[in-house]
XYZ file of C-alpha atoms in Angstrom:
781
model
C -3.268 -31.128 -4.830
C -5.669 -32.141 -7.590
C -6.653 -35.707 -8.451
C -5.600 -37.496 -11.620
C -8.902 -36.851 -13.399
C -8.892 -33.096 -12.862
C -8.898 -30.899 -15.949
C -8.306 -27.160 -15.779
C -9.543 -24.814 -18.484
C -8.078 -21.327 -18.916
C -10.254 -19.183 -21.171
C -8.766 -15.854 -22.266
C -11.069 -12.975 -23.173
C -10.333 -10.206 -25.657
C -8.065 -8.456 -23.138
C -6.134 -11.594 -22.279
C -7.731 -11.829 -18.834
C -7.751 -15.476 -17.687
C -10.972 -17.190 -16.614
C -9.925 -20.401 -14.848
C -12.412 -23.219 -14.437
C -12.081 -26.653 -12.860
C -14.230 -29.162 -11.033
C -12.050 -28.874 -7.948
C -10.777 -25.931 -5.924
C -7.268 -27.365 -6.185
C -7.587 -27.386 -9.955
C -8.675 -23.740 -9.922
C -5.629 -22.733 -7.865
C -3.390 -24.828 -10.106
C -4.789 -22.922 -13.084
C -4.305 -19.591 -11.322
C -0.645 -20.430 -10.699
C -0.184 -21.463 -14.328
C -1.858 -18.291 -15.658
C 0.123 -16.043 -13.308
C 3.357 -17.621 -14.488
C 2.318 -17.398 -18.133
C 1.815 -13.653 -17.931
C 3.959 -12.505 -15.002
C 6.840 -14.963 -14.521
C 9.489 -12.250 -14.506
C 7.578 -10.036 -12.044
C 6.954 -13.012 -9.763
C 10.599 -14.022 -9.891
C 11.739 -10.451 -9.186
C 9.386 -10.116 -6.205
C 10.582 -13.448 -4.878
C 14.260 -12.476 -5.117
C 13.617 -9.128 -3.421
C 11.578 -10.745 -0.642
C 14.313 -13.277 0.055
C 17.087 -10.677 0.058
C 18.613 -11.924 -3.198
C 18.109 -8.953 -5.504
C 21.876 -8.303 -5.710
C 22.139 -11.611 -7.574
C 20.316 -9.827 -10.395
C 21.386 -6.180 -10.321
C 24.768 -6.406 -8.634
C 26.229 -4.204 -5.873
C 23.352 -1.694 -6.129
C 21.076 -4.316 -4.592
C 23.198 -5.149 -1.539
C 21.705 -2.585 0.860
C 18.164 -3.618 -0.060
C 19.070 -7.279 0.403
C 20.548 -6.571 3.822
C 17.321 -4.871 4.899
C 15.071 -7.658 3.656
C 17.241 -10.301 5.301
C 16.704 -8.344 8.527
C 12.946 -8.382 7.922
C 13.153 -12.205 7.929
C 10.447 -12.636 5.315
C 11.880 -15.992 4.233
C 12.117 -17.518 7.707
C 8.736 -16.288 8.870
C 6.994 -17.350 5.644
C 8.352 -20.871 6.015
C 7.160 -20.907 9.624
C 3.716 -19.659 8.568
C 3.413 -22.368 5.912
C 4.229 -25.016 8.496
C 1.354 -23.890 10.733
C -1.515 -23.062 8.324
C -4.588 -25.245 8.151
C -4.425 -28.296 5.864
C -6.842 -26.714 3.389
C -4.676 -23.591 3.154
C -1.561 -25.693 2.684
C -3.238 -27.641 -0.118
C -4.279 -24.371 -1.779
C -0.685 -23.101 -1.661
C 0.629 -26.457 -2.896
C -1.780 -26.545 -5.831
C -0.888 -22.990 -6.804
C 2.853 -23.753 -6.678
C 2.259 -26.873 -8.778
C 0.613 -24.676 -11.414
C 3.543 -22.241 -11.473
C 5.997 -25.105 -11.784
C 3.950 -26.743 -14.532
C 4.394 -23.587 -16.553
C 8.129 -23.444 -15.769
C 8.438 -27.048 -16.971
C 6.603 -26.222 -20.197
C 8.937 -23.463 -21.373
C 12.614 -23.080 -22.113
C 15.399 -21.919 -19.809
C 14.704 -18.186 -20.342
C 10.906 -17.718 -20.333
C 11.008 -13.901 -20.517
C 13.246 -11.255 -22.145
C 14.385 -10.232 -18.662
C 15.562 -13.761 -17.879
C 17.366 -13.858 -21.216
C 19.128 -10.549 -20.450
C 20.278 -11.954 -17.130
C 21.538 -15.165 -18.676
C 19.204 -17.282 -16.564
C 19.477 -20.900 -17.635
C 16.746 -22.274 -15.387
C 14.015 -20.551 -13.382
C 13.963 -21.844 -9.817
C 11.084 -23.986 -8.675
C 8.250 -22.160 -6.951
C 7.849 -23.279 -3.360
C 4.432 -22.897 -1.682
C 5.868 -20.646 1.025
C 7.199 -18.291 -1.650
C 3.589 -17.118 -2.037
C 3.629 -15.825 1.530
C 7.023 -14.150 1.172
C 5.916 -12.331 -2.004
C 2.766 -11.082 -0.275
C 4.764 -9.847 2.722
C 7.245 -8.135 0.401
C 4.396 -6.141 -1.125
C 3.303 -4.851 2.297
C 6.239 -4.621 4.710
C 7.111 -1.100 3.550
C 3.526 0.114 4.050
C 4.054 0.224 7.818
C 5.265 3.103 9.930
C 8.754 2.096 11.056
C 10.609 4.509 8.742
C 8.526 7.430 9.967
C 9.479 6.568 13.536
C 13.206 6.541 12.750
C 12.825 9.886 10.975
C 10.954 11.488 13.863
C 13.616 10.193 16.243
C 16.354 11.922 14.234
C 14.423 15.184 14.077
C 13.539 15.058 17.782
C 17.163 14.582 18.774
C 18.521 17.196 16.365
C 15.820 19.865 16.612
C 13.799 18.982 19.699
C 10.397 17.356 20.246
C 8.569 20.668 19.805
C 9.653 20.755 16.146
C 8.339 17.229 15.588
C 5.045 18.170 17.205
C 4.727 21.196 14.894
C 5.487 19.092 11.824
C 3.069 16.290 12.656
C -0.295 17.846 13.506
C -2.791 15.333 14.812
C -6.437 15.211 13.778
C -8.274 18.525 13.713
C -11.739 18.975 15.157
C -13.471 19.157 11.776
C -11.936 16.198 9.971
C -14.106 13.529 8.353
C -14.412 10.236 10.218
C -15.077 6.870 8.603
C -17.347 5.820 11.477
C -20.097 6.623 11.828
C -20.409 7.526 8.135
C -20.828 11.240 7.632
C -19.513 12.239 11.053
C -16.580 14.509 11.888
C -13.899 14.405 14.568
C -15.060 16.586 17.464
C -12.461 15.828 20.135
C -9.006 17.150 20.849
C -5.907 15.271 19.768
C -5.608 11.721 21.123
C -2.407 12.487 23.014
C -0.362 15.505 23.871
C 2.371 15.347 21.256
C 4.997 17.309 23.123
C 4.477 15.512 26.432
C 4.619 12.070 24.847
C 7.727 12.825 22.827
C 9.479 14.314 25.809
C 8.674 11.248 27.922
C 10.039 8.845 25.344
C 13.157 10.923 24.752
C 13.815 11.085 28.473
C 13.497 7.302 28.768
C 16.066 6.845 26.000
C 18.434 9.584 27.157
C 21.177 7.113 28.221
C 21.451 5.896 24.622
C 21.588 9.205 22.813
C 25.334 9.456 23.175
C 25.697 6.054 21.524
C 25.478 5.224 17.834
C 22.473 3.785 17.683
C 3.545 4.690 1.829
C -3.349 5.448 -0.186
C -6.626 4.404 -1.763
C -10.322 5.221 -2.095
C -13.416 3.057 -1.795
C -17.089 3.595 -1.203
C -20.360 1.719 -1.006
C -23.866 3.109 -1.413
C -26.851 1.156 -0.122
C -29.785 0.118 -2.245
C -31.881 3.096 -1.147
C -29.427 5.333 -3.035
C -28.995 3.244 -6.229
C -31.021 2.843 -9.406
C -31.127 -0.940 -9.018
C -32.142 -1.032 -5.366
C -29.040 -3.088 -4.536
C -25.735 -1.730 -3.186
C -22.880 -0.583 -5.401
C -19.246 -0.969 -4.355
C -16.398 0.936 -6.019
C -12.872 2.173 -5.507
C -9.269 2.315 -6.589
C -6.109 1.222 -4.770
C -3.171 3.664 -4.876
C 0.420 2.476 -5.110
C 3.466 3.161 -7.209
C 2.908 1.925 -10.764
C 5.184 -1.024 -11.505
C 6.012 -2.563 -14.848
C 3.942 -4.691 -15.066
C 1.423 -3.347 -12.585
C 1.076 -5.071 -9.222
C -2.510 -6.333 -9.606
C -3.617 -9.035 -12.038
C -7.228 -9.622 -13.107
C -8.333 -13.216 -12.469
C -11.506 -15.302 -12.572
C -11.523 -18.592 -10.616
C -14.344 -21.118 -10.625
C -15.005 -24.625 -9.375
C -17.886 -26.470 -7.721
C -17.090 -24.772 -4.399
C -16.901 -21.134 -5.558
C -17.016 -18.808 -8.543
C -15.039 -15.616 -7.869
C -13.421 -12.845 -9.887
C -11.137 -10.021 -8.840
C -7.644 -8.623 -8.544
C -4.850 -10.926 -7.470
C -1.145 -10.606 -6.670
C 0.992 -12.628 -9.107
C 2.722 -15.168 -6.907
C -0.194 -15.448 -4.450
C -3.353 -17.599 -4.765
C -6.849 -16.265 -4.228
C -8.199 -12.716 -4.333
C -7.007 -11.128 -1.061
C -8.099 -7.514 -1.550
C -10.675 -6.936 -4.291
C -13.284 -9.160 -5.872
C -16.683 -10.771 -5.746
C -18.192 -14.217 -5.915
C -21.799 -15.042 -6.787
C -23.084 -13.536 -3.526
C -20.787 -10.876 -2.058
C -18.218 -8.285 -3.182
C -15.269 -6.988 -1.170
C -12.665 -4.251 -1.397
C -10.190 -2.475 0.865
C -8.176 0.662 1.475
C -5.050 0.907 3.614
C -6.057 1.854 7.156
C -2.676 3.277 8.204
C -2.786 1.303 11.461
C 0.404 1.242 13.509
C 1.611 -2.371 13.298
C 5.396 -1.886 13.365
C 7.141 -0.801 16.556
C 10.816 0.011 17.010
C 12.525 -1.017 20.247
C 15.938 0.269 21.300
C 17.740 -2.760 22.741
C 20.753 -2.797 25.059
C 23.286 -5.483 24.171
C 26.306 -7.107 25.787
C 28.422 -10.224 25.395
C 27.949 -12.892 28.011
C 30.345 -13.356 30.939
C 32.618 -15.709 28.950
C 33.932 -12.848 26.794
C 33.951 -12.185 23.010
C 33.004 -15.773 22.177
C 30.014 -15.728 24.536
C 26.448 -15.426 23.220
C 25.179 -11.943 22.403
C 22.683 -10.888 25.060
C 20.059 -8.151 25.420
C 18.460 -6.653 28.511
C 14.781 -7.122 29.307
C 13.153 -6.392 32.680
C 16.445 -6.686 34.527
C 17.533 -9.994 32.953
C 20.104 -10.570 30.211
C 18.600 -12.863 27.551
C 20.407 -14.599 24.684
C 19.746 -13.023 21.288
C 19.334 -15.227 18.225
C 22.081 -14.669 15.661
C 21.922 -16.029 12.112
C 24.686 -15.682 9.534
C 23.814 -14.803 5.923
C 25.763 -14.694 2.666
C 24.519 -12.332 -0.048
C 25.620 -13.328 -3.546
C 26.371 -10.285 -5.722
C 26.259 -10.235 -9.514
C 29.696 -9.131 -10.713
C 30.952 -8.623 -7.152
C 32.199 -10.298 -4.006
C 29.923 -12.126 -1.610
C 28.706 -10.051 1.325
C 28.558 -11.633 4.776
C 26.175 -10.366 7.443
C 24.433 -11.376 10.644
C 20.784 -10.923 11.572
C 20.233 -10.472 15.306
C 16.775 -11.146 16.738
C 15.330 -10.351 20.160
C 11.873 -10.853 21.664
C 10.911 -7.622 19.881
C 11.994 -8.770 16.430
C 15.162 -8.485 14.382
C 17.631 -5.606 14.499
C 16.984 -3.293 11.542
C 19.225 -0.360 12.482
C 22.437 0.100 14.447
C 25.148 -2.328 15.488
C 24.601 -4.511 18.580
C 28.366 -4.548 19.110
C 28.154 -0.857 20.016
C 25.907 -1.687 22.957
C 22.568 -0.667 21.449
C 20.571 -1.154 18.279
C 16.962 -0.962 17.109
C 14.738 -4.029 16.613
C 11.460 -3.989 14.708
C 8.390 -5.869 15.905
C 5.842 -6.392 13.137
C 2.571 -8.290 13.229
C 3.244 -10.029 9.885
C 6.533 -11.507 11.104
C 5.332 -12.572 14.532
C 4.963 -16.295 15.267
C 2.017 -18.241 13.846
C 0.650 -15.729 11.347
C -2.859 -17.094 10.820
C -3.995 -14.600 8.203
C -3.427 -16.994 5.321
C -6.269 -19.207 6.533
C -8.696 -16.441 5.488
C -7.838 -16.680 1.777
C -9.984 -19.721 1.033
C -13.152 -19.083 3.109
C -13.535 -15.568 1.704
C -14.037 -17.018 -1.773
C -16.970 -19.090 -0.502
C -18.798 -16.443 1.562
C -22.537 -16.175 0.918
C -23.128 -12.745 2.468
C -21.425 -9.779 4.093
C -21.851 -11.505 7.448
C -20.183 -14.676 6.152
C -17.314 -12.656 4.732
C -16.899 -10.767 8.004
C -16.754 -14.046 9.907
C -14.064 -15.310 7.521
C -11.818 -12.361 8.399
C -11.356 -13.037 12.106
C -7.800 -14.290 11.611
C -6.633 -11.644 9.134
C -3.273 -10.167 10.146
C -1.664 -7.714 7.720
C -2.093 -5.207 6.297
C -4.809 -3.674 8.427
C -7.533 -2.649 5.987
C -10.698 -0.615 5.772
C -12.802 -3.458 4.397
C -16.105 -2.751 2.634
C -18.485 -5.493 1.528
C -21.824 -5.573 -0.314
C -24.029 -8.550 -1.124
C -26.897 -9.637 -3.359
C -29.226 -9.616 -0.350
C -28.880 -5.837 -0.032
C -26.451 -5.801 2.881
C -23.295 -3.712 3.104
C -20.811 -3.043 5.870
C -17.471 -1.710 7.032
C -14.903 -3.617 9.074
C -11.407 -2.695 10.173
C -9.715 -6.047 9.551
C -6.269 -7.099 10.724
C -4.188 -7.391 13.886
C -3.435 -4.159 15.776
C -1.160 -4.572 18.821
C -2.308 -3.381 22.253
C 0.375 -1.115 23.737
C 0.899 2.533 24.734
C 0.197 5.150 22.079
C 3.640 6.566 22.826
C 5.031 3.703 20.750
C 3.631 5.501 17.714
C 5.993 8.457 17.848
C 9.470 6.989 17.612
C 11.677 4.130 18.907
C 10.970 3.196 22.515
C 13.071 1.442 25.183
C 13.041 -2.318 24.809
C 14.747 -3.115 28.098
C 12.062 -1.852 30.487
C 9.070 -3.906 29.316
C 6.897 -0.787 29.665
C 6.254 -0.554 25.922
C 5.839 -4.287 25.209
C 2.863 -5.558 23.240
C -0.002 -7.010 25.272
C -1.625 -9.098 22.566
C -3.827 -7.529 19.886
C -7.195 -5.775 19.835
C -9.873 -8.522 19.797
C -11.622 -8.857 16.460
C -15.020 -8.216 17.996
C -13.723 -4.871 19.318
C -12.380 -3.665 15.965
C -14.437 -0.807 14.438
C -17.356 -1.930 12.298
C -20.552 -0.548 10.775
C -23.449 -2.626 9.421
C -26.070 -1.185 7.047
C -25.715 2.376 8.432
C -28.809 4.529 8.220
C -26.925 7.218 6.269
C -27.057 4.850 3.320
C -23.357 4.939 2.388
C -19.799 4.411 3.609
C -16.594 5.863 2.142
C -12.947 5.494 3.129
C -9.812 7.231 1.874
C -7.083 6.436 4.418
C -8.599 9.074 6.722
C -9.165 8.771 10.443
C -11.306 5.745 11.291
C -13.016 6.708 14.539
C -13.068 9.374 17.261
C -11.335 9.447 20.637
C -14.182 7.571 22.285
C -12.715 4.363 20.836
C -11.015 2.368 23.583
C -7.853 1.298 21.738
C -4.882 2.935 20.043
C -4.853 2.340 16.276
C -2.574 5.060 14.914
C -1.418 8.625 15.535
C -1.334 9.804 11.950
C -3.913 9.497 9.190
C -4.185 10.844 5.690
C -5.845 14.250 5.536
C -9.558 13.934 4.915
C -9.662 15.847 1.598
C -10.423 12.781 -0.531
C -12.890 11.363 1.988
C -14.774 14.644 2.218
C -14.920 14.917 -1.573
C -16.243 11.358 -1.868
C -18.951 12.296 0.608
C -19.891 15.301 -1.527
C -20.055 13.186 -4.667
C -22.148 10.473 -3.009
C -24.636 12.959 -1.544
C -24.909 14.894 -4.817
C -27.129 12.184 -6.361
C -30.278 10.548 -5.053
C -29.717 7.421 -7.143
C -26.327 6.081 -8.152
C -25.360 3.793 -11.019
C -22.226 2.042 -12.235
C -21.600 5.100 -14.428
C -21.832 7.594 -11.549
C -19.555 5.490 -9.353
C -17.074 5.177 -12.215
C -17.101 8.932 -12.722
C -15.967 9.529 -9.138
C -12.591 8.010 -9.995
C -11.933 10.913 -12.365
C -12.661 13.701 -9.862
C -9.791 16.219 -9.743
C -11.262 18.895 -7.466
C -8.682 19.900 -4.840
C -10.287 20.870 -1.551
C -7.043 22.485 -0.274
C -6.900 24.588 -3.424
C -10.507 25.638 -2.875
C -9.591 26.672 0.680
C -6.844 28.895 -0.736
C -8.986 30.665 -3.341
C -10.871 32.978 -0.912
C -7.630 34.455 0.498
C -6.081 35.249 -2.880
C -7.392 38.825 -2.697
C -4.877 39.498 0.094
C -1.859 38.533 -2.026
C 0.201 41.409 -3.432
C 2.876 40.109 -5.841
C 5.192 42.838 -7.087
C 6.386 41.300 -10.352
C 4.327 41.311 -13.562
C 4.681 37.527 -13.804
C 3.460 37.117 -10.225
C 0.480 39.373 -10.917
C -0.362 37.411 -14.074
C -0.157 34.129 -12.183
C -2.402 35.500 -9.430
C -4.965 36.438 -12.075
C -4.916 32.862 -13.384
C -5.476 31.513 -9.878
C -8.327 33.953 -9.177
C -10.159 32.662 -12.266
C -9.606 29.026 -11.303
C -12.195 26.594 -9.911
C -9.717 24.419 -7.986
C -9.701 21.488 -10.425
C -6.309 19.901 -11.062
C -6.783 19.390 -14.807
C -3.719 18.186 -16.705
C -4.197 20.722 -19.503
C -4.543 23.833 -17.314
C -1.953 26.314 -16.051
C -3.550 27.092 -12.681
C -2.830 23.667 -11.137
C 0.857 24.063 -11.995
C 0.949 27.517 -10.377
C -0.849 26.227 -7.295
C 1.493 23.221 -6.991
C 4.592 25.400 -7.351
C 3.258 27.863 -4.749
C 2.682 24.970 -2.324
C 6.174 23.531 -2.826
C 7.750 26.918 -2.162
C 5.546 27.282 0.918
C 6.855 23.949 2.215
C 10.432 25.026 1.597
C 9.971 28.374 3.302
C 8.294 27.038 6.438
C 9.824 23.575 6.911
C 13.386 23.577 5.601
C 14.626 26.120 8.193
C 13.378 23.859 10.996
C 15.534 20.900 9.907
C 19.189 21.154 10.939
C 22.194 19.710 9.159
C 21.544 16.970 6.617
C 17.937 16.418 7.640
C 16.659 19.082 5.244
C 18.372 17.389 2.312
C 17.032 14.020 3.431
C 13.472 15.342 3.426
C 13.545 17.606 0.384
C 16.177 16.253 -1.975
C 16.257 12.466 -1.627
C 13.796 9.639 -2.196
C 12.621 7.612 0.766
C 9.759 7.042 3.172
C 10.854 8.957 6.280
C 11.352 12.658 5.629
C 9.606 12.586 2.231
C 6.558 10.925 3.783
C 6.488 13.675 6.413
C 6.437 16.237 3.588
C 3.575 14.331 2.020
C 1.532 14.670 5.205
C 2.329 18.364 5.393
C 1.668 18.970 1.709
C -1.929 17.897 2.284
C -2.387 20.319 5.188
C -0.116 23.297 4.785
C -2.125 25.384 2.307
C -5.342 25.000 4.300
C -3.682 25.776 7.628
C -1.758 28.777 6.323
C -4.857 30.080 4.577
C -7.009 29.879 7.716
C -4.214 31.100 9.997
C -3.993 27.934 12.116
C -0.563 26.721 10.958
C 1.976 26.133 13.728
C 4.727 26.605 11.168
C 4.219 30.322 10.526
C 7.089 32.351 12.038
C 6.034 34.862 14.716
C 4.866 38.155 13.242
C 4.613 36.851 9.669
C 1.160 37.075 8.117
C -0.290 34.279 5.936
C -0.694 36.691 3.005
C 2.987 37.665 3.137
C 4.268 34.103 3.124
C 1.810 33.094 0.402
C 2.792 36.072 -1.773
C 6.483 35.212 -1.454
C 5.774 31.555 -2.261
C 3.782 32.566 -5.339
C 6.620 34.743 -6.643
C 9.213 31.993 -6.163
C 6.897 29.392 -7.663
C 6.387 31.481 -10.795
C 10.148 31.886 -11.137
C 10.579 28.114 -10.966
C 7.813 27.494 -13.502
C 9.258 30.078 -15.875
C 12.608 28.275 -15.764
C 10.940 24.928 -16.404
C 8.188 25.840 -18.898
C 9.253 29.145 -20.435
C 7.980 32.706 -20.025
C 4.707 32.285 -21.962
C 2.235 31.508 -19.193
C -0.525 30.786 -21.703
C 1.404 27.686 -22.746
C 1.827 26.266 -19.247
C 0.065 22.991 -18.473
C 0.056 20.949 -15.285
C 0.543 17.782 -17.338
C 3.853 19.068 -18.698
C 5.313 18.660 -15.227
C 2.993 16.119 -13.673
C 3.604 12.900 -15.581
C 3.582 9.186 -14.924
C 7.046 7.833 -15.697
C 7.316 4.099 -15.208
C 10.822 2.684 -14.803
C 11.701 -0.887 -15.636
C 13.339 -2.639 -12.644
C 16.374 -3.584 -14.757
C 16.927 -0.074 -16.098
C 19.992 0.433 -13.919
C 21.635 -2.759 -15.208
C 20.530 -2.843 -18.851
C 19.471 0.743 -19.667
C 19.208 0.323 -23.439
C 17.205 -2.903 -23.265
C 15.026 -1.613 -20.414
C 14.239 1.535 -22.411
C 12.691 -0.626 -25.129
C 10.444 -2.243 -22.510
C 9.365 1.002 -20.819
C 6.294 3.006 -21.929
C 6.650 6.742 -22.624
C 5.687 9.295 -19.935
C 1.982 10.119 -19.681
C 0.608 13.538 -18.535
C -1.772 13.283 -15.567
C -4.202 15.506 -13.719
C -5.014 15.416 -10.016
C -2.542 15.261 -7.148
C -2.257 13.611 -3.726
C -5.349 15.412 -2.375
C -7.782 14.615 -5.182
C -9.923 11.514 -5.604
C -8.109 10.973 -8.894
C -4.917 10.270 -7.026
C -1.592 11.271 -8.551
C 0.841 12.062 -5.750
C 4.478 13.086 -6.095
C 7.528 13.599 -3.923
C 9.907 16.540 -3.719
C 12.902 14.455 -4.842
C 11.247 13.507 -8.148
C 9.916 16.957 -8.978
C 6.285 16.662 -9.996
C 6.576 13.197 -11.562
C 3.779 10.944 -10.329
C 4.954 8.447 -7.712
C 1.593 7.092 -6.544
C -1.679 6.660 -8.410
C -4.496 4.199 -9.094
C -3.118 0.757 -9.879
C -6.644 -0.544 -10.559
C -10.216 0.709 -10.599
C -13.437 -1.229 -10.183
C -17.196 -1.004 -9.679
C -19.026 -4.114 -8.413
C -22.791 -4.341 -9.035
C -24.502 -7.075 -6.986
C -27.775 -6.500 -8.881
C -26.087 -7.691 -12.095
C -22.513 -8.892 -11.758
C -22.045 -8.661 -15.528
C -22.647 -4.899 -15.302
C -19.505 -4.544 -13.181
C -16.321 -3.095 -14.611
C -12.611 -2.802 -13.882
C -9.309 -1.668 -15.359
C -5.579 -1.774 -14.628
C -2.747 0.368 -15.998
C -0.898 -1.250 -18.895
C -2.678 -4.609 -19.265
C -3.036 -8.166 -18.049
C 0.203 -9.422 -19.541
C 3.694 -8.657 -18.319
C 5.386 -10.288 -21.311
C 7.260 -7.718 -23.379
C 5.777 -7.407 -26.841
C 2.551 -9.209 -25.965
C -0.610 -7.595 -27.333
C -2.108 -7.482 -23.842
C 0.796 -5.591 -22.240
C -0.775 -2.182 -22.854
C -4.274 -2.734 -24.248
C -6.023 -1.382 -21.132
C -3.796 1.638 -20.683
C -5.805 4.083 -22.809
C -8.996 3.188 -20.956
C -7.206 3.521 -17.616
C -5.791 6.930 -18.584
C -9.297 8.084 -19.606
C -10.695 6.841 -16.262
C -12.970 4.329 -17.930
C -13.582 0.661 -17.180
C -13.526 -2.497 -19.282
C -16.178 -5.215 -18.934
C -15.775 -7.597 -16.018
C -17.091 -10.804 -17.561
C -18.539 -13.107 -14.911
C -21.381 -15.225 -16.304
C -19.789 -18.246 -17.925
C -22.068 -17.980 -20.948
C -20.580 -14.529 -21.604
C -17.058 -15.717 -20.841
C -17.344 -18.612 -23.273
C -18.858 -16.416 -25.985
C -16.049 -13.866 -25.628
C -13.172 -16.332 -25.304
C -10.394 -15.827 -27.830
C -8.451 -18.898 -26.657
C -8.970 -21.956 -24.482
C -6.164 -23.917 -22.828
C -6.906 -27.298 -21.249
C -4.481 -28.598 -18.641
C -4.740 -32.180 -17.429
C -3.512 -32.135 -13.841
C -1.855 -35.370 -12.773
C -0.972 -35.722 -9.095
C -1.120 -38.007 -6.118
C -4.742 -37.179 -5.326
C -6.506 -35.312 -2.537
C -8.302 -32.012 -2.662
C -8.681 -28.641 -1.044
C -11.258 -28.718 1.723
C -13.803 -25.986 1.123
C -16.926 -25.522 3.219
C -17.089 -29.173 4.263
C -16.338 -30.491 0.779
C -13.196 -32.012 -0.673
C -12.329 -31.054 -4.211
C -15.879 -29.831 -4.720
C -17.410 -33.244 -3.904
C -19.052 -34.316 -0.677
C -16.491 -35.463 1.880
């Protein structure tokens, strides 16, 4: 909380980005909450309702299934428990932020946004401090691996573990490693896929008759920059929301002065930013932090009214059962129960049948201490200080890069990774035996790290972190190394880098898989004139996925037909439709992994998916012919008019489109053609169910320059504001689409000179202050 004399100033620059300044840290967080609510109240409210399993209150029966799932995740209960156990300084930070949100709510009418007006909202609910934690968890719970495990379980049971092993190739011997920078994976796979799957399936055999989510970043050291100080750059990849998930924020007080990307609804700068001394950024590490346990259930000896029990190490333990009521807009209330065991809450199956699956997740375990990192990171004076501030970080597990004004830079894998058998990574495991239970987490000091490496650079792109010499299990599956390898090429191509050269990397559309295909094109023998013409286009291509070119469209169509030809026949029954024809994160995510590998592995003859006796050239020729037929149907017969961007477009959907389609259409931007794909540094991935429409791309870009913070730049899709009709809703979009950056104003002399508005907020409260680095409210304790 802030004291009665505290004044908060919110200065808006020409792009509407807020620069919040106060004498106290509490005042700065109060101002951040107020600014977030000013620009993103609807998005914050929507995230809160989804996190708490109350989305059906807004969109009706269509939201019931999602609400059931999020009630099972227990984000509300665990966030309240986390808030009760955080350090006093963290609690005061969360309180001050919530006070700022509520101050804005109090200052406006009953329907502060067009969305609230559409819904007939007469009063926005008060923002509770623990809501911040629930919103953050909502944004990350689906980035884990639990859906992939349920998918692999279905495929293993329907088609056999050998099919799963063929579909999920582990790391190859020539893939780029993050550590040490510049190295490649030289070992065999971490585990024998078939043996591990068979062992797990055998352990669960008694139950089989019962019904039972990228980014880039890189840092170059001062020896490779024009300034002699490090440069840090990157871009997080997610689905593009309306408004976009990240919000540009500048926070300053006597204790810290920091600027970066924040989550509306959450105080601080958790993922990307810099203060006066050090910059930080992350990519998703893909660590396995969500395990699925098959539990055996029974009612106690007293009969149907007895407590529900589950088996663990020979003893029947009482499960926790909580009743929920889901309110449904325009429909009847839905009643449900959430059952929780020592392994987490049941997310699939019905305990009444005798078995069900519980999910254990680091972010919903007891006493999540990660929130206590949010404040110290803003005050760090060096990479070492920042690293020390991360010891309690929990989720998500990130590839963290830092760079400081002293010339230091480093990598750290931050977050909690459970210690348990690697077999847990494949699919659900028995919960009753205790064999697969977690044994704590990998100690922070044993997590992979690299400090000022002699290579002079570090780059990460969701690829494999470290080789098999590492003592602990982190994950089985990583993103293919195409983006990481391309970043390495771009970094090594220059002796001295600048903000401009780092910015330019974001626009790179060279596809390494496409380049691997080009040398084998001479072996293709299409019989149709259209196929021959398409082959000629590919032979003249340089492998760049430019939006205005025809070759990328032909290549993409060839690859999709290749996937269909080699994968669909392996999936029995409805599994093929689930993977190829429906949205989701199980089967479609598997196709995403394969899409990044299949062309390379077919081209070099190493694919395990090729049928016996079928040559790579034959299957590629057939895929080319079918791909050209599909493109002709979609784009017409004149191949000279084909463009990748005609198919590959960013189409943002308003979250209320299904309820108010006409109104939502007025609030939704038109589709935008895009280059790149899921394998290029300029990320623009897609799923089979949505055609070639972009489903994942850069939701921000940044370059941090510790030699001159004012030389740094950033950009987000759309703009800072989420208020329909506001001038700052879309004023960064053209720059984002052109892969440019807008100025990142940091020096307060520049901020004040550029300010287009200044809002002063007197903050009246009961007193106190956020404790920061031995100081209270920015004054000596």
